[in-house]
Structures are given as C-alpha cells and as structure tokens.
Short mmCIF file of C-alpha atoms in Angstrom, two decimals:
data_model
loop_
_atom_site.label_atom_id
_atom_site.label_comp_id
_atom_site.label_asym_id
_atom_site.label_seq_id
_atom_site.Cartn_x
_atom_site.Cartn_y
_atom_site.Cartn_z
CA MET A 253 -9.06 -6.14 -18.50
CA SER A 254 -12.39 -5.34 -16.86
CA ALA A 255 -12.95 -1.65 -16.19
CA ASP A 256 -14.71 -2.42 -12.91
CA LEU A 257 -11.51 -3.56 -11.18
CA MET A 258 -9.05 -1.30 -9.39
CA VAL A 259 -6.22 -3.88 -9.41
CA LYS A 260 -5.74 -6.99 -11.52
CA ALA A 261 -2.67 -9.21 -11.36
CA GLU A 262 -2.22 -11.88 -14.01
CA ASN A 263 0.45 -14.57 -13.56
CA VAL A 264 2.84 -12.12 -11.85
CA HIS A 265 6.39 -13.43 -11.35
CA LYS A 266 9.35 -11.67 -9.74
CA HIS A 267 12.92 -12.96 -9.58
CA PHE A 268 15.89 -11.43 -7.78
CA GLY A 269 18.73 -13.19 -9.56
CA ARG A 270 18.05 -16.89 -9.10
CA LEU A 271 15.62 -16.33 -6.23
CA GLU A 272 12.01 -16.55 -7.37
CA VAL A 273 10.01 -14.42 -4.92
CA LEU A 274 6.64 -14.34 -6.72
CA LYS A 275 5.57 -17.48 -8.57
CA GLY A 276 2.49 -16.59 -10.56
CA ILE A 277 0.15 -14.30 -8.61
CA ASP A 278 -3.43 -13.92 -9.90
CA LEU A 279 -5.51 -11.41 -7.98
CA GLU A 280 -8.38 -8.96 -8.42
CA VAL A 281 -9.32 -6.01 -6.22
CA ALA A 282 -12.58 -4.12 -6.77
CA PRO A 283 -12.93 -0.35 -6.27
CA GLY A 284 -13.60 0.39 -2.60
CA GLU A 285 -12.39 -3.06 -1.51
CA VAL A 286 -10.08 -3.52 1.47
CA MET A 287 -7.86 -6.53 0.84
CA CYS A 288 -5.67 -7.73 3.70
CA VAL A 289 -2.62 -9.87 2.90
CA ILE A 290 -1.08 -12.11 5.55
CA GLY A 291 1.70 -14.67 5.58
CA PRO A 292 5.12 -15.45 7.04
CA SER A 293 8.19 -13.29 6.45
CA GLY A 294 9.70 -13.89 3.04
CA SER A 295 6.44 -15.03 1.46
CA GLY A 296 6.50 -12.24 -1.16
CA LYS A 297 3.85 -9.93 0.33
CA SER A 298 5.91 -6.72 0.33
CA THR A 299 7.45 -7.50 -3.06
CA PHE A 300 3.97 -7.86 -4.55
CA LEU A 301 2.96 -4.45 -3.15
CA ARG A 302 6.10 -2.90 -4.62
CA CYS A 303 5.26 -4.41 -8.01
CA ILE A 304 1.83 -2.76 -7.97
CA ASN A 305 3.35 0.72 -8.01
CA HIS A 306 6.34 -0.39 -10.11
CA LEU A 307 8.95 0.13 -7.40
CA GLU A 308 9.89 -3.39 -8.56
CA LYS A 309 9.67 -4.44 -12.21
CA LEU A 310 7.85 -7.67 -12.99
CA THR A 311 9.89 -10.57 -14.33
CA ALA A 312 6.78 -11.94 -16.05
CA GLY A 313 3.02 -11.44 -16.06
CA LYS A 314 0.91 -8.29 -16.13
CA LEU A 315 -0.53 -5.86 -13.59
CA TRP A 316 -3.26 -3.30 -14.14
CA VAL A 317 -4.33 -0.43 -11.87
CA ASP A 318 -7.66 1.17 -12.72
CA GLY A 319 -7.61 -0.35 -16.20
CA GLU A 320 -4.07 0.75 -17.10
CA LEU A 321 -1.05 -1.53 -17.39
CA VAL A 322 1.58 -0.85 -14.72
CA GLY A 323 5.00 -0.01 -16.17
CA TYR A 324 4.18 -0.86 -19.78
CA ARG A 325 2.17 0.11 -22.82
CA GLN A 326 0.69 -2.61 -24.99
CA LYS A 327 0.59 -2.35 -28.79
CA GLY A 328 -0.85 -5.41 -30.46
CA ASP A 329 0.80 -8.39 -28.77
CA LYS A 330 3.91 -6.47 -27.70
CA LEU A 331 4.65 -4.70 -24.41
CA TYR A 332 6.76 -1.55 -24.40
CA GLU A 333 8.31 -0.34 -21.17
CA LEU A 334 7.24 3.14 -20.11
CA ARG A 335 9.84 5.87 -19.60
CA ASP A 336 10.76 6.74 -16.00
CA ASP A 337 8.79 9.99 -16.12
CA GLU A 338 5.69 8.14 -17.35
CA VAL A 339 6.05 5.57 -14.56
CA ALA A 340 6.42 8.38 -12.00
CA ARG A 341 3.28 10.06 -13.33
CA LYS A 342 1.27 6.85 -12.86
CA ARG A 343 2.80 6.25 -9.43
CA ARG A 344 1.33 9.53 -8.18
CA GLU A 345 -2.09 7.90 -8.26
CA ILE A 346 -1.04 5.18 -5.82
CA GLY A 347 -0.36 6.04 -2.19
CA MET A 348 2.09 3.86 -0.26
CA VAL A 349 2.73 3.69 3.46
CA PHE A 350 5.80 1.72 4.57
CA GLN A 351 6.82 0.09 7.85
CA ARG A 352 9.24 2.94 8.44
CA PHE A 353 7.75 6.38 8.15
CA ASN A 354 10.34 7.90 5.78
CA LEU A 355 9.47 11.48 6.76
CA PHE A 356 11.98 14.20 5.89
CA PRO A 357 13.63 14.87 9.29
CA HIS A 358 14.56 18.49 8.44
CA MET A 359 10.98 19.45 7.54
CA CYS A 360 8.10 20.09 9.91
CA VAL A 361 4.93 18.01 9.58
CA ILE A 362 3.00 20.31 7.26
CA ASP A 363 6.00 20.80 4.96
CA ASN A 364 6.39 17.02 4.72
CA ILE A 365 2.76 16.76 3.60
CA ILE A 366 2.80 19.58 1.02
CA GLU A 367 6.16 18.64 -0.55
CA ALA A 368 4.84 16.16 -3.14
CA PRO A 369 1.62 18.01 -4.13
CA THR A 370 3.53 21.27 -4.69
CA GLN A 371 6.68 19.82 -6.28
CA VAL A 372 5.17 16.95 -8.28
CA LYS A 373 1.65 18.11 -9.11
CA GLY A 374 2.24 21.86 -9.05
CA VAL A 375 -0.49 22.54 -6.48
CA PRO A 376 -0.21 26.14 -5.17
CA LYS A 377 1.31 26.23 -1.68
CA GLY A 378 -1.69 27.91 -0.07
CA GLN A 379 -4.06 25.31 -1.46
CA ALA A 380 -1.71 22.46 -0.48
CA ARG A 381 -1.47 23.79 3.10
CA GLU A 382 -5.25 24.00 3.37
CA ARG A 383 -5.59 20.39 2.24
CA ALA A 384 -2.74 19.32 4.56
CA ARG A 385 -4.54 20.85 7.54
CA GLU A 386 -7.73 18.96 6.61
CA LEU A 387 -5.73 15.73 6.44
CA LEU A 388 -3.96 16.37 9.76
CA ASP A 389 -7.36 16.90 11.33
CA GLN A 390 -8.53 13.65 9.71
CA VAL A 391 -5.64 11.68 11.27
CA GLY A 392 -6.03 13.37 14.66
CA LEU A 393 -2.91 15.55 14.52
CA ALA A 394 -4.29 19.04 13.86
CA ASP A 395 -2.09 20.46 16.65
CA LYS A 396 1.17 19.03 15.24
CA GLU A 397 1.60 20.88 11.93
CA ARG A 398 4.74 22.77 13.05
CA ALA A 399 6.29 19.80 14.90
CA TYR A 400 9.31 17.96 13.51
CA PRO A 401 9.34 14.16 13.08
CA ARG A 402 11.80 13.71 15.97
CA GLU A 403 9.25 15.35 18.30
CA LEU A 404 6.56 12.80 17.45
CA SER A 405 5.94 9.23 18.59
CA GLY A 406 6.19 6.44 16.05
CA GLY A 407 2.42 6.22 15.83
CA GLN A 408 2.13 9.95 15.19
CA GLN A 409 4.83 9.78 12.51
CA GLN A 410 2.98 6.95 10.80
CA ARG A 411 -0.26 8.96 10.82
CA VAL A 412 1.63 11.87 9.23
CA ALA A 413 2.94 9.42 6.61
CA ILE A 414 -0.66 8.39 5.85
CA ALA A 415 -1.70 12.06 5.56
CA ARG A 416 1.27 12.66 3.25
CA ALA A 417 0.19 9.79 0.98
CA LEU A 418 -3.42 11.04 0.94
CA ALA A 419 -2.29 14.56 -0.01
CA MET A 420 -1.69 13.26 -3.55
CA ASP A 421 -5.38 12.20 -3.78
CA PRO A 422 -4.55 8.59 -4.69
CA LYS A 423 -7.12 6.21 -6.13
CA LEU A 424 -5.44 3.27 -4.34
CA MET A 425 -3.60 3.00 -1.00
CA LEU A 426 -0.97 0.34 -0.30
CA PHE A 427 0.07 -0.34 3.29
CA ASP A 428 3.17 -2.46 3.95
CA GLU A 429 2.91 -3.63 7.57
CA PRO A 430 2.20 -0.06 8.73
CA THR A 431 2.08 -0.97 12.43
CA SER A 432 4.92 -3.49 12.70
CA ALA A 433 7.53 -0.92 13.80
CA LEU A 434 5.25 0.62 16.46
CA ASP A 435 4.99 0.06 20.20
CA PRO A 436 1.80 -1.94 20.90
CA GLU A 437 -0.01 0.96 22.60
CA LEU A 438 0.46 3.17 19.51
CA VAL A 439 -0.99 0.68 17.02
CA GLY A 440 -4.64 1.47 17.75
CA ASP A 441 -4.48 5.10 16.60
CA VAL A 442 -2.98 4.13 13.23
CA LEU A 443 -5.50 1.33 12.69
CA GLU A 444 -8.33 3.75 13.55
CA VAL A 445 -7.18 6.12 10.76
CA MET A 446 -7.08 3.16 8.35
CA ARG A 447 -10.51 2.00 9.52
CA ASN A 448 -11.93 5.46 8.78
CA LEU A 449 -10.32 5.44 5.31
CA ALA A 450 -11.96 2.09 4.59
CA THR A 451 -15.34 3.42 5.75
CA ALA A 452 -14.91 6.40 3.40
CA GLY A 453 -14.52 3.99 0.47
CA MET A 454 -10.77 4.08 -0.20
CA THR A 455 -9.47 1.02 -2.09
CA MET A 456 -6.74 -0.47 0.08
CA ILE A 457 -4.32 -3.40 0.00
CA VAL A 458 -2.91 -3.93 3.47
CA VAL A 459 -0.05 -6.28 4.29
CA THR A 460 -0.55 -6.79 8.00
CA HIS A 461 -0.11 -8.98 11.08
CA GLU A 462 -3.11 -7.33 12.75
CA MET A 463 -5.62 -10.16 12.55
CA GLY A 464 -8.35 -8.22 14.36
CA PHE A 465 -8.13 -5.45 11.76
CA ALA A 466 -8.19 -7.99 8.93
CA ARG A 467 -11.27 -9.68 10.40
CA GLU A 468 -13.21 -6.47 11.14
CA VAL A 469 -12.22 -4.15 8.27
CA GLY A 470 -11.09 -6.41 5.44
CA ASP A 471 -13.47 -7.36 2.63
CA SER A 472 -11.11 -10.12 1.54
CA LEU A 473 -8.13 -11.92 3.03
CA VAL A 474 -5.20 -13.42 1.13
CA PHE A 475 -2.74 -15.83 2.71
CA MET A 476 0.60 -15.96 0.88
CA ASP A 477 3.44 -18.38 1.44
CA GLY A 478 6.47 -19.20 -0.70
CA GLY A 479 5.57 -16.66 -3.38
CA VAL A 480 2.09 -18.04 -4.10
CA ILE A 481 -1.45 -17.35 -2.91
CA VAL A 482 -2.35 -20.34 -0.79
CA GLU A 483 -5.83 -19.23 0.28
CA HIS A 484 -8.16 -16.32 -0.53
CA GLY A 485 -11.61 -15.60 0.80
CA ALA A 486 -13.76 -13.64 3.22
CA PRO A 487 -11.64 -12.79 6.31
CA LYS A 488 -14.02 -14.39 8.82
CA ASP A 489 -14.12 -17.61 6.78
CA VAL A 490 -10.37 -17.86 6.25
CA ILE A 491 -9.58 -17.07 9.89
CA ALA A 492 -12.28 -19.26 11.45
CA ASN A 493 -12.11 -22.15 9.00
CA PRO A 494 -8.89 -22.21 6.94
CA GLN A 495 -9.00 -24.88 4.24
CA HIS A 496 -5.28 -25.36 3.63
CA GLU A 497 -2.92 -26.90 6.19
CA ARG A 498 -0.31 -24.17 5.58
CA THR A 499 -2.93 -21.55 6.44
CA GLN A 500 -4.00 -23.55 9.50
CA SER A 501 -0.40 -23.81 10.69
CA PHE A 502 0.27 -20.07 10.21
CA LEU A 503 -2.93 -18.96 11.93
CA SER A 504 -2.34 -21.30 14.86
CA LYS A 505 0.87 -19.34 15.56
CA VAL A 506 -0.53 -15.80 15.19
CA LEU A 507 -4.01 -16.04 16.70
#
C-alpha cells in the first residue's frame, strides 16, 4: 500500500455469526486528516473502528495503519495472523476513546493516565507524570490530577480519557461517539479538546452525531448505512448537497 496513507481499508468484511455487519469497506485516510463517520445505529461504524485497532478480527479484506497490515503479516500471497503480544504492541500506536470513559474508578486521574505508559511502554514514573500533567493542562483539567473519576462530571471524565489515550503518543486517534453519553452542556468542552487536536495535526477518525463538528473540523465525511459506505466527500458538500437518497433521508432527521 501507499506509504503516504495513515489508514487504508480494502474490501473489509466483518460477520458476527450469520450477521454481516461490514460488507466491503474501502477507505483511505491521509496523515493529519480528520475523517468524520456518520450514519444510523447498527450501520457498522463502531465495528469498523474496532477493526482498525484489531479489537475485532476481519472476516475478509485487509487493513493497514501507517503502512503496516493490522493483525497479520504477509509472506508472498499468504497472510499469517500475528500473535496476541504482537497485536498488542501495534495497538499501542492507536489511541481509542469510547462512548463510556472506562477510567479505573479506584485510581485518581493522574494514575489513570500514567498506567499504560509505565506498565506497557516502561516509561519511568516521573517522566510519565510530567507528560500526564502537560496533557491535563492541554485538556483543561490541570487542577484535577488527584481527583477520582466519581468526583468528575461526564465531560471531565471523557477529557481525562482523551488525555489517557494521548499519553501513549499514538499516531492515530479513534473516537467512537465520544459525546453521546454526555449531558448537552458538557459536549462543548470535549469537542474543543478534539478541535485543538485536529489543529495540531493529529490523524483522527471520529464516529459522531455532532454535525457542526463534522462540518467545521472534518476534512472528509463518510455516511455509512447497512454495513457499506453510501457517500463520501467534503463535509460541507455532503451535508449541504447529499447525492444519495439514503444520505438525504438521514440528514433530514439529524439536522
């Protein structure tokens, strides 16, 4: 695959038993690109994200991140599945932020952030703490390092979750509806952190219902339905002038 792509999906299929959730996804994401993915529930958006970092194994097709096959090694025409420890090593390079914040409830904020860098990458604790404080400042929570998750609002917990993902210095960030579990007045702070990340050049794939964010921050917009990509283009074009009736119908309900 081309070395100037951060993500390339080629004919990606995913089945759960008899249910075919992804039906041949072809997609390319350039370094520094912010791709927003929209579509109804059950369209395969979250499953596709989980395939990118191999939380789900592909049924068919191939995925590359930064020029390397996800989950497999290719020799000649054959694919060989990577061992779990090899998959985990690759996954470190991809940050993921979920709908639910998944913070460790028994750890304070800063300990949540330094856990993976110290345990997985062997970063010295002092160095990890220094970086964690920089990241907390970046997400507007410099005063919360000793707080526990239960003492934070949902929006604050999600910003900690973003800082925790960034602490691994990922080359790619995946966001799976990061604001859908939040009260409306808390959404803005999380989107602002994501907006700043985009400005700083982070490659991001964002599954979202936030159409304003997609329009303003996204470089490209993908509409998925029924496990396929129905429409793909510049966000302003897709939102203002959707070409496919399924896209038109979806946008008429969410705009």
